[in-house]
PDB file of C-alpha atoms in Angstrom:
ATOM      1  CA  UNK A   1      -5.133   3.903  31.799  1.00 60.00           C
ATOM      2  CA  UNK A   2      -4.158   2.368  28.476  1.00 65.00           C
ATOM      3  CA  UNK A   3      -4.652  -1.309  27.780  1.00 72.00           C
ATOM      4  CA  UNK A   4      -2.821  -1.399  24.448  1.00 72.00           C
ATOM      5  CA  UNK A   5       0.727  -2.169  25.675  1.00 69.00           C
ATOM      6  CA  UNK A   6       1.916   1.446  25.447  1.00 71.00           C
ATOM      7  CA  UNK A   7       3.370   1.305  28.917  1.00 75.00           C
ATOM      8  CA  UNK A   8       5.947  -1.172  30.147  1.00 72.00           C
ATOM      9  CA  UNK A   9       4.471  -2.868  33.232  1.00 73.00           C
ATOM     10  CA  UNK A  10       8.016  -3.510  34.551  1.00 75.00           C
ATOM     11  CA  UNK A  11       9.123   0.121  34.198  1.00 73.00           C
ATOM     12  CA  UNK A  12       9.511   0.532  37.963  1.00 75.00           C
ATOM     13  CA  UNK A  13      11.759  -2.521  38.380  1.00 78.00           C
ATOM     14  CA  UNK A  14      15.355  -1.335  38.486  1.00 79.00           C
ATOM     15  CA  UNK A  15      18.726  -2.638  39.557  1.00 81.00           C
ATOM     16  CA  UNK A  16      21.815  -0.833  40.762  1.00 81.00           C
ATOM     17  CA  UNK A  17      23.864  -2.240  37.880  1.00 76.00           C
ATOM     18  CA  UNK A  18      21.278  -1.087  35.350  1.00 74.00           C
ATOM     19  CA  UNK A  19      21.137   2.334  36.941  1.00 74.00           C
ATOM     20  CA  UNK A  20      24.947   2.610  36.781  1.00 72.00           C
ATOM     21  CA  UNK A  21      24.944   1.582  33.101  1.00 71.00           C
ATOM     22  CA  UNK A  22      22.361   4.234  32.247  1.00 74.00           C
ATOM     23  CA  UNK A  23      24.623   6.894  33.721  1.00 80.00           C
ATOM     24  CA  UNK A  24      27.479   6.017  31.345  1.00 85.00           C
ATOM     25  CA  UNK A  25      27.717   7.789  28.005  1.00 88.00           C
ATOM     26  CA  UNK A  26      30.384   7.917  25.279  1.00 88.00           C
ATOM     27  CA  UNK A  27      31.458  11.359  24.059  1.00 89.00           C
ATOM     28  CA  UNK A  28      31.239  12.409  20.415  1.00 88.00           C
ATOM     29  CA  UNK A  29      34.857  13.597  20.376  1.00 90.00           C
ATOM     30  CA  UNK A  30      37.947  11.742  19.179  1.00 90.00           C
ATOM     31  CA  UNK A  31      39.251   9.898  21.108  1.00 91.00           C
ATOM     32  CA  UNK A  32      35.985   8.753  22.634  1.00 91.00           C
ATOM     33  CA  UNK A  33      35.703   9.106  26.383  1.00 92.00           C
ATOM     34  CA  UNK A  34      33.336   7.275  28.705  1.00 91.00           C
ATOM     35  CA  UNK A  35      31.669   9.774  31.024  1.00 91.00           C
ATOM     36  CA  UNK A  36      29.637   9.053  34.145  1.00 88.00           C
ATOM     37  CA  UNK A  37      26.773  11.534  33.825  1.00 87.00           C
ATOM     38  CA  UNK A  38      25.966  11.354  37.536  1.00 85.00           C
ATOM     39  CA  UNK A  39      29.110  13.232  38.522  1.00 90.00           C
ATOM     40  CA  UNK A  40      30.734  14.156  35.162  1.00 89.00           C
ATOM     41  CA  UNK A  41      33.873  12.051  35.773  1.00 91.00           C
ATOM     42  CA  UNK A  42      35.856  10.500  32.924  1.00 92.00           C
ATOM     43  CA  UNK A  43      35.802   6.748  33.693  1.00 90.00           C
ATOM     44  CA  UNK A  44      37.372   5.573  30.420  1.00 89.00           C
ATOM     45  CA  UNK A  45      40.529   4.193  32.043  1.00 87.00           C
ATOM     46  CA  UNK A  46      38.889   2.678  35.116  1.00 87.00           C
ATOM     47  CA  UNK A  47      35.960   0.890  33.427  1.00 88.00           C
ATOM     48  CA  UNK A  48      36.570  -2.265  31.344  1.00 90.00           C
ATOM     49  CA  UNK A  49      34.447  -1.030  28.428  1.00 90.00           C
ATOM     50  CA  UNK A  50      35.472  -0.077  24.903  1.00 92.00           C
ATOM     51  CA  UNK A  51      33.484   2.002  22.446  1.00 91.00           C
ATOM     52  CA  UNK A  52      30.549   1.531  21.570  1.00 90.00           C
ATOM     53  CA  UNK A  53      29.603  -0.813  24.425  1.00 90.00           C
ATOM     54  CA  UNK A  54      27.872   0.371  27.593  1.00 86.00           C
ATOM     55  CA  UNK A  55      27.586  -2.969  29.390  1.00 85.00           C
ATOM     56  CA  UNK A  56      30.086  -5.757  29.990  1.00 87.00           C
ATOM     57  CA  UNK A  57      27.742  -8.636  29.068  1.00 88.00           C
ATOM     58  CA  UNK A  58      27.091  -7.387  25.532  1.00 89.00           C
ATOM     59  CA  UNK A  59      30.736  -6.481  25.044  1.00 90.00           C
ATOM     60  CA  UNK A  60      31.903  -9.949  26.167  1.00 91.00           C
ATOM     61  CA  UNK A  61      29.396 -11.674  23.880  1.00 90.00           C
ATOM     62  CA  UNK A  62      30.225  -9.605  20.787  1.00 89.00           C
ATOM     63  CA  UNK A  63      33.861  -8.625  21.227  1.00 90.00           C
ATOM     64  CA  UNK A  64      35.587 -10.555  23.977  1.00 91.00           C
ATOM     65  CA  UNK A  65      36.977 -10.045  27.462  1.00 92.00           C
ATOM     66  CA  UNK A  66      38.476  -6.674  28.387  1.00 91.00           C
ATOM     67  CA  UNK A  67      40.812  -6.373  31.356  1.00 91.00           C
ATOM     68  CA  UNK A  68      42.555  -3.327  32.781  1.00 91.00           C
ATOM     69  CA  UNK A  69      46.315  -3.760  33.202  1.00 91.00           C
ATOM     70  CA  UNK A  70      48.778  -1.361  34.833  1.00 90.00           C
ATOM     71  CA  UNK A  71      52.041  -0.911  32.919  1.00 90.00           C
ATOM     72  CA  UNK A  72      55.439  -0.516  34.581  1.00 92.00           C
ATOM     73  CA  UNK A  73      55.206   3.251  34.275  1.00 93.00           C
ATOM     74  CA  UNK A  74      51.870   3.243  36.164  1.00 88.00           C
ATOM     75  CA  UNK A  75      49.682   3.860  33.110  1.00 87.00           C
ATOM     76  CA  UNK A  76      46.368   1.925  32.920  1.00 85.00           C
ATOM     77  CA  UNK A  77      45.827   0.061  29.655  1.00 88.00           C
ATOM     78  CA  UNK A  78      42.878  -2.001  28.423  1.00 90.00           C
ATOM     79  CA  UNK A  79      43.805  -5.447  27.150  1.00 90.00           C
ATOM     80  CA  UNK A  80      41.244  -7.106  24.858  1.00 89.00           C
ATOM     81  CA  UNK A  81      41.105 -10.878  24.555  1.00 90.00           C
ATOM     82  CA  UNK A  82      38.918 -11.295  21.480  1.00 90.00           C
ATOM     83  CA  UNK A  83      36.456 -14.125  21.033  1.00 86.00           C
ATOM     84  CA  UNK A  84      37.599 -16.846  18.691  1.00 81.00           C
ATOM     85  CA  UNK A  85      35.838 -16.984  15.377  1.00 73.00           C
ATOM     86  CA  UNK A  86      33.173 -19.630  15.263  1.00 64.00           C
ATOM     87  CA  UNK A  87      34.211 -22.667  13.230  1.00 66.00           C
ATOM     88  CA  UNK A  88      30.683 -23.919  12.794  1.00 72.00           C
ATOM     89  CA  UNK A  89      29.392 -23.353   9.319  1.00 75.00           C
ATOM     90  CA  UNK A  90      26.045 -21.658   9.365  1.00 78.00           C
ATOM     91  CA  UNK A  91      23.421 -22.363   6.777  1.00 82.00           C
ATOM     92  CA  UNK A  92      22.831 -19.423   4.459  1.00 82.00           C
ATOM     93  CA  UNK A  93      19.974 -17.212   5.527  1.00 79.00           C
ATOM     94  CA  UNK A  94      17.654 -16.020   2.825  1.00 76.00           C
ATOM     95  CA  UNK A  95      15.942 -12.765   3.609  1.00 72.00           C
ATOM     96  CA  UNK A  96      12.191 -12.672   3.354  1.00 72.00           C
ATOM     97  CA  UNK A  97      12.461  -8.945   2.751  1.00 72.00           C
ATOM     98  CA  UNK A  98      14.528  -9.253  -0.387  1.00 63.00           C
ATOM     99  CA  UNK A  99      13.334  -7.836  -3.649  1.00 67.00           C
ATOM    100  CA  UNK A 100      10.244  -9.547  -5.000  1.00 68.00           C
ATOM    101  CA  UNK A 101      10.681 -11.964  -7.856  1.00 67.00           C
ATOM    102  CA  UNK A 102      10.618 -10.146 -11.146  1.00 68.00           C
ATOM    103  CA  UNK A 103       7.337 -10.811 -12.865  1.00 68.00           C
ATOM    104  CA  UNK A 104       7.462 -11.001 -16.636  1.00 62.00           C
ATOM    105  CA  UNK A 105       5.761  -8.024 -18.191  1.00 62.00           C
ATOM    106  CA  UNK A 106       2.468  -8.982 -19.756  1.00 60.00           C
ATOM    107  CA  UNK A 107       2.694  -8.987 -23.492  1.00 53.00           C
ATOM    108  CA  UNK A 108       0.460  -6.325 -24.908  1.00 55.00           C
ATOM    109  CA  UNK A 109      -2.337  -7.885 -26.866  1.00 51.00           C
ATOM    110  CA  UNK A 110      -2.039  -7.029 -30.528  1.00 67.00           C
ATOM    111  CA  UNK A 111      -5.629  -8.099 -31.058  1.00 70.00           C
ATOM    112  CA  UNK A 112      -8.391  -5.554 -30.713  1.00 86.00           C
ATOM    113  CA  UNK A 113     -11.328  -7.783 -31.572  1.00 88.00           C
ATOM    114  CA  UNK A 114     -12.895 -10.946 -30.218  1.00 90.00           C
ATOM    115  CA  UNK A 115     -14.400 -13.364 -32.717  1.00 91.00           C
ATOM    116  CA  UNK A 116     -17.524 -14.720 -31.045  1.00 91.00           C
ATOM    117  CA  UNK A 117     -18.622 -17.165 -33.714  1.00 91.00           C
ATOM    118  CA  UNK A 118     -19.307 -17.880 -37.380  1.00 92.00           C
ATOM    119  CA  UNK A 119     -22.851 -18.661 -38.565  1.00 91.00           C
ATOM    120  CA  UNK A 120     -24.316 -19.707 -41.915  1.00 91.00           C
ATOM    121  CA  UNK A 121     -27.769 -18.261 -41.058  1.00 90.00           C
ATOM    122  CA  UNK A 122     -28.219 -14.489 -40.901  1.00 90.00           C
ATOM    123  CA  UNK A 123     -30.885 -14.779 -38.153  1.00 93.00           C
ATOM    124  CA  UNK A 124     -28.502 -16.733 -35.880  1.00 91.00           C
ATOM    125  CA  UNK A 125     -25.766 -14.119 -36.321  1.00 92.00           C
ATOM    126  CA  UNK A 126     -28.252 -11.277 -35.620  1.00 94.00           C
ATOM    127  CA  UNK A 127     -29.510 -12.974 -32.424  1.00 93.00           C
ATOM    128  CA  UNK A 128     -25.967 -13.441 -31.082  1.00 92.00           C
ATOM    129  CA  UNK A 129     -25.022  -9.856 -32.005  1.00 93.00           C
ATOM    130  CA  UNK A 130     -28.044  -8.473 -30.110  1.00 94.00           C
ATOM    131  CA  UNK A 131     -27.187 -10.536 -26.998  1.00 92.00           C
ATOM    132  CA  UNK A 132     -23.628  -9.229 -27.023  1.00 91.00           C
ATOM    133  CA  UNK A 133     -24.894  -5.682 -27.551  1.00 92.00           C
ATOM    134  CA  UNK A 134     -27.128  -6.070 -24.454  1.00 92.00           C
ATOM    135  CA  UNK A 135     -23.958  -6.968 -22.520  1.00 89.00           C
ATOM    136  CA  UNK A 136     -22.726  -3.446 -23.317  1.00 88.00           C
ATOM    137  CA  UNK A 137     -20.107  -4.499 -25.845  1.00 88.00           C
ATOM    138  CA  UNK A 138     -19.657  -3.081 -29.351  1.00 90.00           C
ATOM    139  CA  UNK A 139     -20.377  -5.721 -31.971  1.00 92.00           C
ATOM    140  CA  UNK A 140     -20.167  -6.105 -35.753  1.00 91.00           C
ATOM    141  CA  UNK A 141     -21.241  -8.739 -38.233  1.00 92.00           C
ATOM    142  CA  UNK A 142     -18.890  -9.529 -41.082  1.00 91.00           C
ATOM    143  CA  UNK A 143     -19.910 -11.453 -44.208  1.00 91.00           C
ATOM    144  CA  UNK A 144     -17.717 -13.664 -46.355  1.00 89.00           C
ATOM    145  CA  UNK A 145     -18.132 -16.426 -48.942  1.00 91.00           C
ATOM    146  CA  UNK A 146     -16.150 -19.637 -49.073  1.00 89.00           C
ATOM    147  CA  UNK A 147     -16.778 -22.619 -51.338  1.00 90.00           C
ATOM    148  CA  UNK A 148     -20.003 -21.067 -52.626  1.00 90.00           C
ATOM    149  CA  UNK A 149     -21.488 -20.701 -49.114  1.00 91.00           C
ATOM    150  CA  UNK A 150     -22.032 -17.366 -47.353  1.00 92.00           C
ATOM    151  CA  UNK A 151     -21.053 -17.079 -43.687  1.00 93.00           C
ATOM    152  CA  UNK A 152     -21.687 -14.400 -41.053  1.00 93.00           C
ATOM    153  CA  UNK A 153     -18.896 -13.755 -38.522  1.00 93.00           C
ATOM    154  CA  UNK A 154     -19.875 -12.035 -35.254  1.00 93.00           C
ATOM    155  CA  UNK A 155     -17.017  -9.893 -33.933  1.00 92.00           C
ATOM    156  CA  UNK A 156     -16.982  -7.841 -30.725  1.00 90.00           C
ATOM    157  CA  UNK A 157     -14.728  -4.808 -30.507  1.00 84.00           C
ATOM    158  CA  UNK A 158     -12.546  -2.869 -30.939  1.00 86.00           C
ATOM    159  CA  UNK A 159     -11.099  -3.031 -27.417  1.00 83.00           C
ATOM    160  CA  UNK A 160      -8.022  -1.543 -25.821  1.00 79.00           C
ATOM    161  CA  UNK A 161      -6.075  -3.036 -22.949  1.00 80.00           C
ATOM    162  CA  UNK A 162      -8.984  -4.977 -21.394  1.00 82.00           C
ATOM    163  CA  UNK A 163      -9.426  -7.388 -24.282  1.00 86.00           C
ATOM    164  CA  UNK A 164      -8.583 -10.433 -22.145  1.00 86.00           C
ATOM    165  CA  UNK A 165     -11.279  -9.426 -19.654  1.00 87.00           C
ATOM    166  CA  UNK A 166     -13.806  -9.141 -22.484  1.00 88.00           C
ATOM    167  CA  UNK A 167     -12.786 -12.564 -23.783  1.00 88.00           C
ATOM    168  CA  UNK A 168     -13.317 -14.073 -20.327  1.00 89.00           C
ATOM    169  CA  UNK A 169     -16.693 -12.344 -20.018  1.00 89.00           C
ATOM    170  CA  UNK A 170     -17.858 -13.724 -23.368  1.00 90.00           C
ATOM    171  CA  UNK A 171     -16.680 -17.249 -22.561  1.00 90.00           C
ATOM    172  CA  UNK A 172     -18.447 -17.080 -19.195  1.00 90.00           C
ATOM    173  CA  UNK A 173     -21.634 -16.065 -21.053  1.00 88.00           C
ATOM    174  CA  UNK A 174     -21.618 -19.303 -23.029  1.00 89.00           C
ATOM    175  CA  UNK A 175     -19.501 -18.397 -26.046  1.00 89.00           C
ATOM    176  CA  UNK A 176     -16.798 -20.967 -25.302  1.00 88.00           C
ATOM    177  CA  UNK A 177     -15.251 -20.818 -28.781  1.00 87.00           C
ATOM    178  CA  UNK A 178     -14.672 -17.050 -28.628  1.00 89.00           C
ATOM    179  CA  UNK A 179     -11.103 -16.168 -29.590  1.00 88.00           C
ATOM    180  CA  UNK A 180      -8.879 -13.138 -30.067  1.00 87.00           C
ATOM    181  CA  UNK A 181      -8.680 -11.804 -33.581  1.00 80.00           C
TER     182      UNK A 181
END
């Protein structure tokens, strides 16, 4: 016995009306004919149903009332009294399954290097470079002179697409002034 709702516990409960509805089927031919599968009779003219409906309640709710009228020549005809269009204005319904909002494409970083810091002492620059190297990142020390003073710039890189991740990693390691270069 399954306990995962595979079986309908009310599957044995039936009604005569439901049983009669299950025996009705529309043909695939044109014009459509309503056939009672129990005995194979064509009940199109004698049943107040129009295609594609198989039960009166659904047909009345969606389409309107159908009555069978006999013409003067004895022919049976279905007369449809359609439901009036609703005059109430419904609020627009926004689908939750609509296309996701278009995310802007991330701009490819043109930088390949991260400038970690600039130092005026060679020992300070060497210490920082070794710490970054122990983090598994490639590092270089550049040297430049400005106003008669010599500076050492510690640069990590080059990096490809993960440069923003490297920048975050360096800032989390205490190099808060690290920037893309």
